[in-house]
PDB file of C-alpha atoms in Angstrom:
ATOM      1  CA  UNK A1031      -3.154  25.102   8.070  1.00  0.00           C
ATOM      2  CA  UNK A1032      -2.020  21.422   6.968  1.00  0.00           C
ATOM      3  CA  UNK A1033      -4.973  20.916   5.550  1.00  0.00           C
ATOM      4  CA  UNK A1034      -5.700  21.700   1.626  1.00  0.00           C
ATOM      5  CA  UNK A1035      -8.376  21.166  -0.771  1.00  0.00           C
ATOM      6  CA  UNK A1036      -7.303  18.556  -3.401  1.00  0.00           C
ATOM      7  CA  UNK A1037      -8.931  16.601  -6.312  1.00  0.00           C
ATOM      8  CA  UNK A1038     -10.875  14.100  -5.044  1.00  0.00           C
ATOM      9  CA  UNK A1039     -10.549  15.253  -1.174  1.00  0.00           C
ATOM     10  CA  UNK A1040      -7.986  16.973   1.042  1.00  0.00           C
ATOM     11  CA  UNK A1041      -4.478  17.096   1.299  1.00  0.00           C
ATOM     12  CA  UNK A1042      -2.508  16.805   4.835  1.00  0.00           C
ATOM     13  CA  UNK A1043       0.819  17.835   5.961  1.00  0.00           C
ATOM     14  CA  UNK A1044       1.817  15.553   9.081  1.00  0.00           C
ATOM     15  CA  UNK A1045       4.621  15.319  11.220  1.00  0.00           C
ATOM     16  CA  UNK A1046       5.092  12.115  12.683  1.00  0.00           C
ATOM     17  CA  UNK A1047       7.231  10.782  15.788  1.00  0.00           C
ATOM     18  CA  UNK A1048       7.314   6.768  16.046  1.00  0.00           C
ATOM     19  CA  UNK A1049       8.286   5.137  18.786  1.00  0.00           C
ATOM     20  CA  UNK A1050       6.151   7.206  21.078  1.00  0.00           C
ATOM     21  CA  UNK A1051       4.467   6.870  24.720  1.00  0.00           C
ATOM     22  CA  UNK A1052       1.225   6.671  23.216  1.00  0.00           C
ATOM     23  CA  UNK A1053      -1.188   6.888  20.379  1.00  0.00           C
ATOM     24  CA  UNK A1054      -2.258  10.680  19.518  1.00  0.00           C
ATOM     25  CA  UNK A1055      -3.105  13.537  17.560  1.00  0.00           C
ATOM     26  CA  UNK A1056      -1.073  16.263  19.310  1.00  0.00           C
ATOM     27  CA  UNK A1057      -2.512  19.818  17.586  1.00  0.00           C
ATOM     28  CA  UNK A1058      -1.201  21.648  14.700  1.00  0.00           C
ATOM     29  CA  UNK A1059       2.648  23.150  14.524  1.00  0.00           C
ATOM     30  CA  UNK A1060       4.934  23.811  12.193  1.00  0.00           C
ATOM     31  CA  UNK A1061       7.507  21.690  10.284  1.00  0.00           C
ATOM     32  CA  UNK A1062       9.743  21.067   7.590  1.00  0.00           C
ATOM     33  CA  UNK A1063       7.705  20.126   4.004  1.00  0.00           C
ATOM     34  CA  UNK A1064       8.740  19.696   0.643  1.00  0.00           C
ATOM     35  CA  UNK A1065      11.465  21.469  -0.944  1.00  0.00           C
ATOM     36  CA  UNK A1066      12.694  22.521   3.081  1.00  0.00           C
ATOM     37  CA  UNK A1067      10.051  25.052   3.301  1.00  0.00           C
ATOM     38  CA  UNK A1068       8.904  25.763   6.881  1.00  0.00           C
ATOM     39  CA  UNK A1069       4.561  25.045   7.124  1.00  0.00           C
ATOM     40  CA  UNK A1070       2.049  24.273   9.106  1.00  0.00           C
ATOM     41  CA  UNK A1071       1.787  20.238   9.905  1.00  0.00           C
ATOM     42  CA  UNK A1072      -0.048  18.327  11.861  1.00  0.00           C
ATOM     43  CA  UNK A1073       1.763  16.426  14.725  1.00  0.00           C
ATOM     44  CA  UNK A1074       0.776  13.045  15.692  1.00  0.00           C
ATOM     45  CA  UNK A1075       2.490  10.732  17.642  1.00  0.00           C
ATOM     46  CA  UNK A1076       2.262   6.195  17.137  1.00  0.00           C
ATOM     47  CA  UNK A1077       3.962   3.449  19.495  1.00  0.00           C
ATOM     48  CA  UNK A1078       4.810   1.845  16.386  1.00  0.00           C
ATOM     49  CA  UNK A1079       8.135   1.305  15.214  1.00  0.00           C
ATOM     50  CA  UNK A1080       9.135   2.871  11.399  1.00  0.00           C
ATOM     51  CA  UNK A1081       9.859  -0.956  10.146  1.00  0.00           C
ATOM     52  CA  UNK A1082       8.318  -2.110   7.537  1.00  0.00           C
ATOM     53  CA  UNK A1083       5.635   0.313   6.980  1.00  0.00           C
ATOM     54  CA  UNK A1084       3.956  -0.215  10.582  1.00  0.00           C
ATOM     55  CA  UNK A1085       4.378   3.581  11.741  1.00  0.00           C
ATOM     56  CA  UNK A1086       2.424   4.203   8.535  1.00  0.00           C
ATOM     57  CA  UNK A1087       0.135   2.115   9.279  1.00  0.00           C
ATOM     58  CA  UNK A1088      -0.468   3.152  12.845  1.00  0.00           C
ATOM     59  CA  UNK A1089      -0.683   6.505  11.546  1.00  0.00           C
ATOM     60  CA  UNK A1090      -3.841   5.403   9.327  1.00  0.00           C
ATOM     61  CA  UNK A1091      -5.503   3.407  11.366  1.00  0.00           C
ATOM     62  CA  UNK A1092      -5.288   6.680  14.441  1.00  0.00           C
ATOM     63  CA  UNK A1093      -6.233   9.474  11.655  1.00  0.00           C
ATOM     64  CA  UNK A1094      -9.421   7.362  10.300  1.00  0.00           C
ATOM     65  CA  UNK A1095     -10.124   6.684  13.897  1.00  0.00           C
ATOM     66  CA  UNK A1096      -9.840  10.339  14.917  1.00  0.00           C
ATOM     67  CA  UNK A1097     -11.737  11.874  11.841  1.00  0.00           C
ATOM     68  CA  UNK A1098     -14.297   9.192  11.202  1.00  0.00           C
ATOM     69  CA  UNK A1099     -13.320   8.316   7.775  1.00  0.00           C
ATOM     70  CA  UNK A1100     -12.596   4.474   6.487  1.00  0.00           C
ATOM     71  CA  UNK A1101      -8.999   3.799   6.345  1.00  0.00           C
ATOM     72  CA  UNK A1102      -9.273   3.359   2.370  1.00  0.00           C
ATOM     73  CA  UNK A1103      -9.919   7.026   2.169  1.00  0.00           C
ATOM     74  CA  UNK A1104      -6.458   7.923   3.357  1.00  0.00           C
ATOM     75  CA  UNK A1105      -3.291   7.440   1.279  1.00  0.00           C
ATOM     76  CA  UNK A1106       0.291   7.903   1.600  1.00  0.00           C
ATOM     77  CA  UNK A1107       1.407  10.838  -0.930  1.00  0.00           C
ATOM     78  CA  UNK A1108       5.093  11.294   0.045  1.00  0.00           C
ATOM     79  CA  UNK A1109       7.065  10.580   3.382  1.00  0.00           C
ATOM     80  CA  UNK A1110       6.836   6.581   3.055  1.00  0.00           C
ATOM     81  CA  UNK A1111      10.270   6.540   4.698  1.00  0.00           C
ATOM     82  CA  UNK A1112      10.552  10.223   6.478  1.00  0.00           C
ATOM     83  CA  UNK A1113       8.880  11.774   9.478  1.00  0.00           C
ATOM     84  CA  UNK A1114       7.178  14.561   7.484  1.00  0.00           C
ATOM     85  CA  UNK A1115       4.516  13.085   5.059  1.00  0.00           C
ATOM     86  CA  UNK A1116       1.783  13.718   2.711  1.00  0.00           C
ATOM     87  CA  UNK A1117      -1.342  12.174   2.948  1.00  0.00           C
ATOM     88  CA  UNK A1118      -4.589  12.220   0.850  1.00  0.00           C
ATOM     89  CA  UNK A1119      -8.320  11.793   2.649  1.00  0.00           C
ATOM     90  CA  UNK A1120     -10.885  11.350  -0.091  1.00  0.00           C
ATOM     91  CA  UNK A1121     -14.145  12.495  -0.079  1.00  0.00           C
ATOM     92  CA  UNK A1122     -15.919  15.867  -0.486  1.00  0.00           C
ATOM     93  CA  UNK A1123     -12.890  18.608   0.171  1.00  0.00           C
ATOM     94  CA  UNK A1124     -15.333  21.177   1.686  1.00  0.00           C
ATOM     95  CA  UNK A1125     -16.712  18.747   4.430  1.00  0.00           C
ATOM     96  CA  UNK A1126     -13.096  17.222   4.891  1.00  0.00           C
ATOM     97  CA  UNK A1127     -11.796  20.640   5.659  1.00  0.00           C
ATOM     98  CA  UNK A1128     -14.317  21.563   8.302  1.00  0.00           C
ATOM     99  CA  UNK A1129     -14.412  17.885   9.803  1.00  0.00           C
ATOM    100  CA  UNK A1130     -10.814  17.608   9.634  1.00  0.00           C
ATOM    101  CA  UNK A1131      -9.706  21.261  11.145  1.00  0.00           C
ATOM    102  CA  UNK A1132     -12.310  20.730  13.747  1.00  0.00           C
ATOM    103  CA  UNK A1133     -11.058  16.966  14.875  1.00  0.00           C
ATOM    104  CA  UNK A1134      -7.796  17.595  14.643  1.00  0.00           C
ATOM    105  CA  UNK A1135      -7.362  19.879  17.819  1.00  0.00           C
ATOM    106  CA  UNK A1136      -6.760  17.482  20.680  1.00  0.00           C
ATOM    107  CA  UNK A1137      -9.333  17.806  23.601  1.00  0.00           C
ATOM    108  CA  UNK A1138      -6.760  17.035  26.136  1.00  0.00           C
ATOM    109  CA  UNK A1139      -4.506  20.779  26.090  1.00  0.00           C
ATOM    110  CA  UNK A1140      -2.045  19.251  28.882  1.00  0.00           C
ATOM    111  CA  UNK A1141      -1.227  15.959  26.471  1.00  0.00           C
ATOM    112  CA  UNK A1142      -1.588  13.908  29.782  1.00  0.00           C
ATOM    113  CA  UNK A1143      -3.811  10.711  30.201  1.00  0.00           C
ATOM    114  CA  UNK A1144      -2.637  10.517  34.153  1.00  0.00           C
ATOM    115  CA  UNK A1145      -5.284  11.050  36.713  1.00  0.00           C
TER     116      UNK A1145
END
């Protein structure tokens, strides 16, 4: 799972692609973390553009969307400038991890929004 219990909250392991066809959480995968290692990540996509921070940004604003949580709860741990990242959600870790597996799982299995 990308999701681990932390001080203070939860950390995630994300996987993001900018420049994207839409705003979405796509499921859970696998990826490249720290140090190389293959794990679990979660994959979102943003139509933002990585300049200046605004792919980060996107990314907050869609996660805190997605898993009800204020924006100020989640933090940038690593990644600022690379596709894999780590990111901190504060709060209580035992809640976070149900809340978070559970919202994280797109309802949509196909991906597609047309009719």
């Amino acid at each position: 799972m990308p999701f681990r219990p932390a001080a203070g909250g939860v950390t995630v392991a994300v996987r993001l692609t900018p420049r994207a066809s839409r705003n979405a959480v796509v499921g859970i995968g696998t990826g490249t973390g720290p140090a190389g290692r293959e794990q679990a990540v979660l994959k979102v996509m943003v139509t933002a553009v990585p300049d200046s921070g605004r792919a980060n940004e996107a990314l907050v604003r869609l996660l805190a969307k997605q898993w009800k949580v204020p924006g100020s709860a989640i933090t940038l741990v690593a990644g600022a400038t690379d596709r894999n990242k780590i990111l901190h959600v504060a709060g209580d870790p035992a809640d976070l991890m149900t809340r978070l597996t559970t919202l994280s799982v797109p309802t949509d299995p196909s991906g597609s929004s047309k009719p």
